[in-house]
PDB file of C-alpha atoms in Angstrom:
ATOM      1  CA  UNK A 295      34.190 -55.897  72.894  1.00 60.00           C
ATOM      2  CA  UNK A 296      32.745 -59.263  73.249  1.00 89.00           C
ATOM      3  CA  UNK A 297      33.415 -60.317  76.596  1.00 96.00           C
ATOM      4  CA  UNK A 298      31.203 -62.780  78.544  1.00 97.00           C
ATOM      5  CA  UNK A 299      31.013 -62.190  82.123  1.00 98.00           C
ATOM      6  CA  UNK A 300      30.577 -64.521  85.187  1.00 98.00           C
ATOM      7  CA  UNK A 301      29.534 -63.228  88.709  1.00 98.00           C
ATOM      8  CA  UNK A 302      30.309 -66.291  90.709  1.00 97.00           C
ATOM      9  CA  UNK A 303      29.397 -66.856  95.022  1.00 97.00           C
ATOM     10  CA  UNK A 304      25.530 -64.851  94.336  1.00 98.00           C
ATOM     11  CA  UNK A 305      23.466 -65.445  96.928  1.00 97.00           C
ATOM     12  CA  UNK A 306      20.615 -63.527  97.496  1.00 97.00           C
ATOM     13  CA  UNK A 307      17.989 -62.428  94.959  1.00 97.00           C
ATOM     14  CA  UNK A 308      18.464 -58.512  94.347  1.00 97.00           C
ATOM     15  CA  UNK A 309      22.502 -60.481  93.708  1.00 97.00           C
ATOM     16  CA  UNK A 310      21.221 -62.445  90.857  1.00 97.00           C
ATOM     17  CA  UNK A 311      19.085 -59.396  89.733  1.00 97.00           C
ATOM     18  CA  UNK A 312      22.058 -57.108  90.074  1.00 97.00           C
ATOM     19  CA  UNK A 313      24.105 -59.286  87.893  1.00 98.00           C
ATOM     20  CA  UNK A 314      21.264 -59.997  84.774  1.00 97.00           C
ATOM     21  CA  UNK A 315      20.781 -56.039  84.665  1.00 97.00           C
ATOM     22  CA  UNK A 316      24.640 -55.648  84.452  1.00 97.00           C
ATOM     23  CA  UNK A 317      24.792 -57.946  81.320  1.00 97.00           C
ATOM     24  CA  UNK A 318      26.737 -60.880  83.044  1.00 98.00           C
ATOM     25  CA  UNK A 319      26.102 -63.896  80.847  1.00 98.00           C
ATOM     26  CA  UNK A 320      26.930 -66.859  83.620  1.00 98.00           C
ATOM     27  CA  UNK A 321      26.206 -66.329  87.682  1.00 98.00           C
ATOM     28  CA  UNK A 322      27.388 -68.600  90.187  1.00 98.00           C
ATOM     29  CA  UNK A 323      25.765 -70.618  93.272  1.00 98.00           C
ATOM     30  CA  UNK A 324      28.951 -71.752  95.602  1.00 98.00           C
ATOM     31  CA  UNK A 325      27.876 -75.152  97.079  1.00 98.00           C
ATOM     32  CA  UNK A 326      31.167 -75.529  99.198  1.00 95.00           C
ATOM     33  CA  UNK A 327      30.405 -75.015 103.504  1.00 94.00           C
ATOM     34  CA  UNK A 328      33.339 -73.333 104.308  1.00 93.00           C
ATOM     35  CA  UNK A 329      32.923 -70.223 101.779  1.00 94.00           C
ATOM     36  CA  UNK A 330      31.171 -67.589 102.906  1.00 94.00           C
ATOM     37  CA  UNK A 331      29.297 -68.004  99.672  1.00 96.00           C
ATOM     38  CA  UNK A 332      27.876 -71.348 100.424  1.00 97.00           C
ATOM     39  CA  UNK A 333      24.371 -72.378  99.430  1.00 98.00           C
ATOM     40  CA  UNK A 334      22.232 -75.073 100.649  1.00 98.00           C
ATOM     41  CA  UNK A 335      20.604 -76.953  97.539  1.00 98.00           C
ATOM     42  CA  UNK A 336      16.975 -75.601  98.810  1.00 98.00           C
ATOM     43  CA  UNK A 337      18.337 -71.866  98.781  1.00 98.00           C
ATOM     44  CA  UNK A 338      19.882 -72.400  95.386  1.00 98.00           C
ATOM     45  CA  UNK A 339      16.899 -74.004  93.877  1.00 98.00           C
ATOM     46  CA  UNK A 340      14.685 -70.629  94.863  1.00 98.00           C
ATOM     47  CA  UNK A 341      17.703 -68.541  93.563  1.00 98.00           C
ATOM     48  CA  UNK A 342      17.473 -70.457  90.014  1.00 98.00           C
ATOM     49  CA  UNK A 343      13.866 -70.835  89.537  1.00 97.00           C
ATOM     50  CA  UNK A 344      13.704 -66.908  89.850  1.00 95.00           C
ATOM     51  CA  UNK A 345      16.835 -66.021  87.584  1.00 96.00           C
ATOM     52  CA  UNK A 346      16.117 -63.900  84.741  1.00 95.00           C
ATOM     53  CA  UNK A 347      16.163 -66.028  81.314  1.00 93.00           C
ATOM     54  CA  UNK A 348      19.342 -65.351  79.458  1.00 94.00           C
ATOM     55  CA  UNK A 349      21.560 -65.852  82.881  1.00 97.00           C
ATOM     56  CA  UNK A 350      23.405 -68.825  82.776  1.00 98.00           C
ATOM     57  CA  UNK A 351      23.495 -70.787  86.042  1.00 98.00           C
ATOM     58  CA  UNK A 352      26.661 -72.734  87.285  1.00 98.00           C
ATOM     59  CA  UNK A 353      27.179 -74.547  89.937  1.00 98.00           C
ATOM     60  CA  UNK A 354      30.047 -74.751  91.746  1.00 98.00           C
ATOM     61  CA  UNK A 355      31.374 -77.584  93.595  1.00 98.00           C
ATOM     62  CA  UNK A 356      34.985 -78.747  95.145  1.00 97.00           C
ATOM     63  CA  UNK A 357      35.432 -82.994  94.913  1.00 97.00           C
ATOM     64  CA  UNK A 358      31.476 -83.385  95.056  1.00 97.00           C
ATOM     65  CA  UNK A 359      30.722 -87.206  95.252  1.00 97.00           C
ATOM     66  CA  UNK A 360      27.718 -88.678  93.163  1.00 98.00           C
ATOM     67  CA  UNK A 361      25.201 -88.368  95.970  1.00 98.00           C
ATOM     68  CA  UNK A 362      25.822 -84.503  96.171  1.00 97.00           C
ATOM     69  CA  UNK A 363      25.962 -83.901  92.079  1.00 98.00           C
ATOM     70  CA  UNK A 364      22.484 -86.154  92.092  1.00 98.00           C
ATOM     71  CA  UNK A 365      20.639 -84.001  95.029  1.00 98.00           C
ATOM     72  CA  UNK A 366      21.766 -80.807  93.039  1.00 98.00           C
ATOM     73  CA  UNK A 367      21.078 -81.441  89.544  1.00 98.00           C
ATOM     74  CA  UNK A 368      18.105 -83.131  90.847  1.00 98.00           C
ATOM     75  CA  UNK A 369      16.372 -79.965  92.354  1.00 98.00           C
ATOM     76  CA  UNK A 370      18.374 -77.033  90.605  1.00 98.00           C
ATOM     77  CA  UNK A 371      18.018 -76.050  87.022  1.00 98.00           C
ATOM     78  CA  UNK A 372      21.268 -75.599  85.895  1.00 98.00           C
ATOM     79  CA  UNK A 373      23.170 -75.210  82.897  1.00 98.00           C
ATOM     80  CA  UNK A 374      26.991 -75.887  83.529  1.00 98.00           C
ATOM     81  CA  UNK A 375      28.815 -77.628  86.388  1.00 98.00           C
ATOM     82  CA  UNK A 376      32.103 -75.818  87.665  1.00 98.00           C
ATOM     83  CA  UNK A 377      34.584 -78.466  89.164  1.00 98.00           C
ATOM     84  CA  UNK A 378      36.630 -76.303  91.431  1.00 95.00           C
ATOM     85  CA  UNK A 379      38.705 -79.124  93.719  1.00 95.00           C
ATOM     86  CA  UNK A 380      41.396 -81.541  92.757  1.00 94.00           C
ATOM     87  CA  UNK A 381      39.047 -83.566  90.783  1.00 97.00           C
ATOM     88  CA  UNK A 382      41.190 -86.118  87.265  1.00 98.00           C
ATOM     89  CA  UNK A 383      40.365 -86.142  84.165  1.00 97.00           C
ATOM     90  CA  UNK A 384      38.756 -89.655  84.281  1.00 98.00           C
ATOM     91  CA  UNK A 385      36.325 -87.513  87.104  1.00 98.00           C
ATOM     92  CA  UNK A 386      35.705 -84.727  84.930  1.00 98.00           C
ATOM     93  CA  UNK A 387      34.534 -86.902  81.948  1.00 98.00           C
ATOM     94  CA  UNK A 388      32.918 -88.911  84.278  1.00 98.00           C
ATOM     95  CA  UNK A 389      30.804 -86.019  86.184  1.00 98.00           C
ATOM     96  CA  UNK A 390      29.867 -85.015  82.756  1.00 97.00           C
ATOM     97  CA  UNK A 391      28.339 -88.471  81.625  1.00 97.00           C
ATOM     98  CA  UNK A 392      26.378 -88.595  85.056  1.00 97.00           C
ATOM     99  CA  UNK A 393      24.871 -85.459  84.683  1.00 97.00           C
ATOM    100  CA  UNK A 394      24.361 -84.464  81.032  1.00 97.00           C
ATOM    101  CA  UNK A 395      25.655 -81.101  81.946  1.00 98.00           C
ATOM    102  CA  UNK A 396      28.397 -78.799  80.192  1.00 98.00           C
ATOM    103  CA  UNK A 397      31.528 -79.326  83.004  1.00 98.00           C
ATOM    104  CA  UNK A 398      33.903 -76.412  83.792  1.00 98.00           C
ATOM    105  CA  UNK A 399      36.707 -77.741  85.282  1.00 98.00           C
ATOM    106  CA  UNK A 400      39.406 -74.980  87.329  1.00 96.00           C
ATOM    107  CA  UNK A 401      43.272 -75.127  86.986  1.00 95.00           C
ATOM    108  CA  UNK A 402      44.918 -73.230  89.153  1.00 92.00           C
ATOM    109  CA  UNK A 403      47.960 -71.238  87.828  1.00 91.00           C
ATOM    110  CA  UNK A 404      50.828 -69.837  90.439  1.00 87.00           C
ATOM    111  CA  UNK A 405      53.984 -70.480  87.295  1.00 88.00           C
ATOM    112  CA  UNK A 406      54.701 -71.847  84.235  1.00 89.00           C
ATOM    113  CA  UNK A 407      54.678 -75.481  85.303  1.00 90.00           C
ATOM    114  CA  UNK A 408      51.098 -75.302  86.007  1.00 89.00           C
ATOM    115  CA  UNK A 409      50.023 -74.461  82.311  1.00 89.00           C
ATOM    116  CA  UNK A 410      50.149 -78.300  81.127  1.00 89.00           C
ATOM    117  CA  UNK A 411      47.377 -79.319  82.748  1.00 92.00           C
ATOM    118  CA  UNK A 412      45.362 -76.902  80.976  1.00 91.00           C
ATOM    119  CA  UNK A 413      46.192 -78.659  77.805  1.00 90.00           C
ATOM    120  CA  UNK A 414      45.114 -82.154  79.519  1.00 93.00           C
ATOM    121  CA  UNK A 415      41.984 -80.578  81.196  1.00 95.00           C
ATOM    122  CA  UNK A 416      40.840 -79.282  77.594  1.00 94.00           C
ATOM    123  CA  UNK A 417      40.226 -82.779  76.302  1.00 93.00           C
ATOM    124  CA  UNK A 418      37.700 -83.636  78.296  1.00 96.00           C
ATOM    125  CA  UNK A 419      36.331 -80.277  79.747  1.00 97.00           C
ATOM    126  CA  UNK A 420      33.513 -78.383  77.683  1.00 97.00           C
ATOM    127  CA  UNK A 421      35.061 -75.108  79.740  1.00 97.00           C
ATOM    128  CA  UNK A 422      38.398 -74.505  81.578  1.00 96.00           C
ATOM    129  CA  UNK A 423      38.599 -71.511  84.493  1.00 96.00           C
ATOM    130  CA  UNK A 424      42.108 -70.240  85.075  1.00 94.00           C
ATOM    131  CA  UNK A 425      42.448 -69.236  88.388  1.00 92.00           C
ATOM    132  CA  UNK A 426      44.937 -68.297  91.141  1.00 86.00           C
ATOM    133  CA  UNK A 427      46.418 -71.346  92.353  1.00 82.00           C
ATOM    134  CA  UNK A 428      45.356 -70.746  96.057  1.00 71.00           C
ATOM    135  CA  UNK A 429      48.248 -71.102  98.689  1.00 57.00           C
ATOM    136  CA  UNK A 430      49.248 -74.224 100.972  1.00 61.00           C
ATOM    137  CA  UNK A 431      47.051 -72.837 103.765  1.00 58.00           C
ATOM    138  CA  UNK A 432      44.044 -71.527 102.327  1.00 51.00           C
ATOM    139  CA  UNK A 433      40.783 -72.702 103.228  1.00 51.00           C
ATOM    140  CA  UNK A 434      39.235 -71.820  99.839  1.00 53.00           C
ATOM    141  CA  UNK A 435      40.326 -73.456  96.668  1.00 55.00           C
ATOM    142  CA  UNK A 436      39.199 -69.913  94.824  1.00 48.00           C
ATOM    143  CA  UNK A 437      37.643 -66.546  95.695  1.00 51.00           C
ATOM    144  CA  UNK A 438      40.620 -65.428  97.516  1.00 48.00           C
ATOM    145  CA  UNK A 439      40.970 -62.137  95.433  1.00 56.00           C
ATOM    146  CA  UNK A 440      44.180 -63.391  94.527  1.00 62.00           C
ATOM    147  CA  UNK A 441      45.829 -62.647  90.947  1.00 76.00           C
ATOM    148  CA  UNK A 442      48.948 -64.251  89.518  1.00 81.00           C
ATOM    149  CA  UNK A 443      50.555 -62.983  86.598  1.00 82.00           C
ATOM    150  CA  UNK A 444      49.077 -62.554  83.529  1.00 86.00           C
ATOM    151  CA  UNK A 445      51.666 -62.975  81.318  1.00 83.00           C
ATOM    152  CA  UNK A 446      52.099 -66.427  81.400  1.00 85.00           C
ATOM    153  CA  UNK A 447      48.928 -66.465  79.226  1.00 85.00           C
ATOM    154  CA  UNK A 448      50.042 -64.670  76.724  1.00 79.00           C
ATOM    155  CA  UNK A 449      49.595 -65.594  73.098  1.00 70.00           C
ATOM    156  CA  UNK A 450      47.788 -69.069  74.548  1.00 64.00           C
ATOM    157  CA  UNK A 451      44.118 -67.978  73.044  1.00 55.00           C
ATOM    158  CA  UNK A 452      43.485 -71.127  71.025  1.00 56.00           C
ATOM    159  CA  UNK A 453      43.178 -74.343  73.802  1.00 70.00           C
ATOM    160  CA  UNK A 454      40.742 -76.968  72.412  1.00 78.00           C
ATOM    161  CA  UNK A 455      38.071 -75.278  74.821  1.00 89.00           C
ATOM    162  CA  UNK A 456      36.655 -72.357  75.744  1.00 93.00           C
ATOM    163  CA  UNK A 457      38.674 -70.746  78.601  1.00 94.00           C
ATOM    164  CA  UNK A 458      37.505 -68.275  81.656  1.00 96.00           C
ATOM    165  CA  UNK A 459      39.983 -65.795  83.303  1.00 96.00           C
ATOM    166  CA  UNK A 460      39.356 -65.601  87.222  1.00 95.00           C
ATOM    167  CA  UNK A 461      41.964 -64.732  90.235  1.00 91.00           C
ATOM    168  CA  UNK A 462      41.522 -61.221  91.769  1.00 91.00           C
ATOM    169  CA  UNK A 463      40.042 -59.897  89.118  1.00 95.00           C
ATOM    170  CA  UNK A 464      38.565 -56.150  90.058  1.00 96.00           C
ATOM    171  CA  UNK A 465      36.626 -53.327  88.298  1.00 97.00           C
ATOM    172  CA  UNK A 466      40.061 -51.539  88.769  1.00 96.00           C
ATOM    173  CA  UNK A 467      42.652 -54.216  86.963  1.00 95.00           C
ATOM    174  CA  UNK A 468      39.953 -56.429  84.918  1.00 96.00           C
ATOM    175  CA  UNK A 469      40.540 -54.402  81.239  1.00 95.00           C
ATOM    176  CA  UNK A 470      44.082 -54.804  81.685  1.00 94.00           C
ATOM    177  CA  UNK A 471      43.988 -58.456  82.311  1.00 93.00           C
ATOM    178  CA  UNK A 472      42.110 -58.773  79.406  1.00 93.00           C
ATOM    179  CA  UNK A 473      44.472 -57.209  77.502  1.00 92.00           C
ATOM    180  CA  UNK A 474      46.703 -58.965  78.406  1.00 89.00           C
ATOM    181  CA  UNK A 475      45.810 -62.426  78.189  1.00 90.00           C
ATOM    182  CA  UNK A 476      43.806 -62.147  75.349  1.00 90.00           C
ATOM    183  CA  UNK A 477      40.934 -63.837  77.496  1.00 92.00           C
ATOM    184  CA  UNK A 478      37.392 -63.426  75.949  1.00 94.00           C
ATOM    185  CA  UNK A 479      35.403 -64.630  79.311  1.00 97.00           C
ATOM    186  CA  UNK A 480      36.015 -63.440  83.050  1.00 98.00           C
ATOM    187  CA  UNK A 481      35.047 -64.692  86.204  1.00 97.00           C
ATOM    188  CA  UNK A 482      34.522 -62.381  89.253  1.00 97.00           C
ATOM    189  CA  UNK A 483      33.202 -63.057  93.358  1.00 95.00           C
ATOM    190  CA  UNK A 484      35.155 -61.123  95.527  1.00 93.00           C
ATOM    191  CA  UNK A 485      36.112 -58.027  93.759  1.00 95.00           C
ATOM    192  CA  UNK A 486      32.543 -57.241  93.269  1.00 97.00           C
ATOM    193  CA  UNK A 487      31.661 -57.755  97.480  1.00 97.00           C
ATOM    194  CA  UNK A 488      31.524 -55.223 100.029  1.00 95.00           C
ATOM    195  CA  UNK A 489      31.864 -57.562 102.524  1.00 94.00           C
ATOM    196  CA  UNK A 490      32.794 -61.780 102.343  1.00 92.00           C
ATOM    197  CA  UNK A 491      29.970 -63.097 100.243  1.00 92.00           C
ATOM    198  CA  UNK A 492      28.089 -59.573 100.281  1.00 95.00           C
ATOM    199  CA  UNK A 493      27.932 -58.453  96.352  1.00 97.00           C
ATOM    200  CA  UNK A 494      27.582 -54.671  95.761  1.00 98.00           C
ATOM    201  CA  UNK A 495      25.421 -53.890  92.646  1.00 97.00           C
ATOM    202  CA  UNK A 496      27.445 -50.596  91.911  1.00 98.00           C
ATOM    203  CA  UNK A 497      30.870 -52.942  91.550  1.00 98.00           C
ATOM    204  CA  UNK A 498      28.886 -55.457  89.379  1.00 98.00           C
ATOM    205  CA  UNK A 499      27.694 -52.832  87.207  1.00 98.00           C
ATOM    206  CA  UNK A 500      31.563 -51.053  87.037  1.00 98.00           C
ATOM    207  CA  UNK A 501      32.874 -54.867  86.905  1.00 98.00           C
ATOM    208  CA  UNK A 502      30.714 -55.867  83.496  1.00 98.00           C
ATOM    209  CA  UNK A 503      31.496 -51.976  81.983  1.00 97.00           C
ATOM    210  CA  UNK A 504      35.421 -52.151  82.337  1.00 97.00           C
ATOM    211  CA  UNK A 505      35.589 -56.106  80.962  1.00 97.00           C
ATOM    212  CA  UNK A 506      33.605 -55.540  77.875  1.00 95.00           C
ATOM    213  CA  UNK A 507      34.784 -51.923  77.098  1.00 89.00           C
ATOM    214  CA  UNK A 508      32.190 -49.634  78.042  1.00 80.00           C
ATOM    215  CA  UNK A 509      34.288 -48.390  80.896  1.00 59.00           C
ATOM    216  CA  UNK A 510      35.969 -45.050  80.603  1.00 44.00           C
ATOM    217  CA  UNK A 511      38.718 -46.483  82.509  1.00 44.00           C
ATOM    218  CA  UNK A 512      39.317 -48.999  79.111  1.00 40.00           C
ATOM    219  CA  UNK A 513      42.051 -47.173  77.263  1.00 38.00           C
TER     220      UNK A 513
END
């Protein structure tokens, strides 16, 4: 099955490694302080320069003003932007323009009445993430392990963009949400960690089998 996979929060080498040899086509640098996952620009920079070709790298970032987008773009080779705050359209199109990057922009999903602003999102987003919308009190905006229910995306494969699947997404559950949502991309961070912002290679590896079928578990 043709599923693209995204290990998002890496942050040491052997995680970047781990991911390439498990056939993940996008990994993630978190540049957000209070995540356990955060990256200065300098440790990012020697992260990227050393990923294997064929890895994607995206950048994440939550209501990142101009100054931060320049001093990232301007020392880490990237090749898509993830906007993961609270940032409008009108910022989205204009973060795009700025940098001459691809721009993923995250909608978080808790119900039904979240689902139109994936429709408005599309228009100016080259990628959209559905995630878990996070709750009231959370510190994170994503990479809480939490799901929400799957159904709600059902029969919506055709937005005007490409779409990613993330929110507590595990080796365990990750076939089934596929199947479910029809989703042909998945995001993963802490369903693949032993530990807040520690990835395990073994849950990688089981992570990218299950999601594109290889997995005995995939019925």
């Amino acid at each position: 099955m043709d599923i693209r996979v995204k290990i998002c929060g890496l942050k040491r080498p052997e995680d970047v490694d781990a991911a390439a040899r498990a056939g993940a086509v996008y990994g993630g640098f978190v540049f957000f302080p209070k995540s356990p996952r955060h990256l200065t620009v300098e440790e990012a920079r020697a992260l990227a320069v050393e990923a294997p070709v064929g890895l994607a790298k995206v950048a994440l970032v939550v209501d990142a003003d101009d100054a931060l987008l320049d001093a990232i773009t301007g020392a880490v080779p990237l090749d898509m932007l993830q906007l993961h705050g609270r940032e409008t359209p009108e910022r989205v199109a204009e973060v795009r323009t700025r940098t001459g990057l691809p721009v993923m922009k995250a909608i978080g999903v808790a119900g039904p009445e979240d689902l139109a602003a994936i429709d408005v999102y599309s228009r100016v987003a080259d990628q959209l993430l559905i995630d878990a919308k996070p709750p009231k009190d959370a510190a994170l905006p994503g990479g809480n392990g939490l799901a929400f229910d799957w159904r709600l995306l059902q029969g919506r494969k055709y937005w005007t963009c490409p779409w990613m699947l993330a929110g507590g997404l595990t080796p365990d559950n990750v076939a089934e949400a596929v199947r479910l949502t029809g989703a042909r991309q998945v995001d993963v961070s802490s369903g693949v960690e032993s530990a807040p912002g520690v990835k395990d290679p073994e849950r990688i590896a089981a992570f990218v089998a299950a999601a594109t079928g290889q997995d005995s578990r995939v019925g």
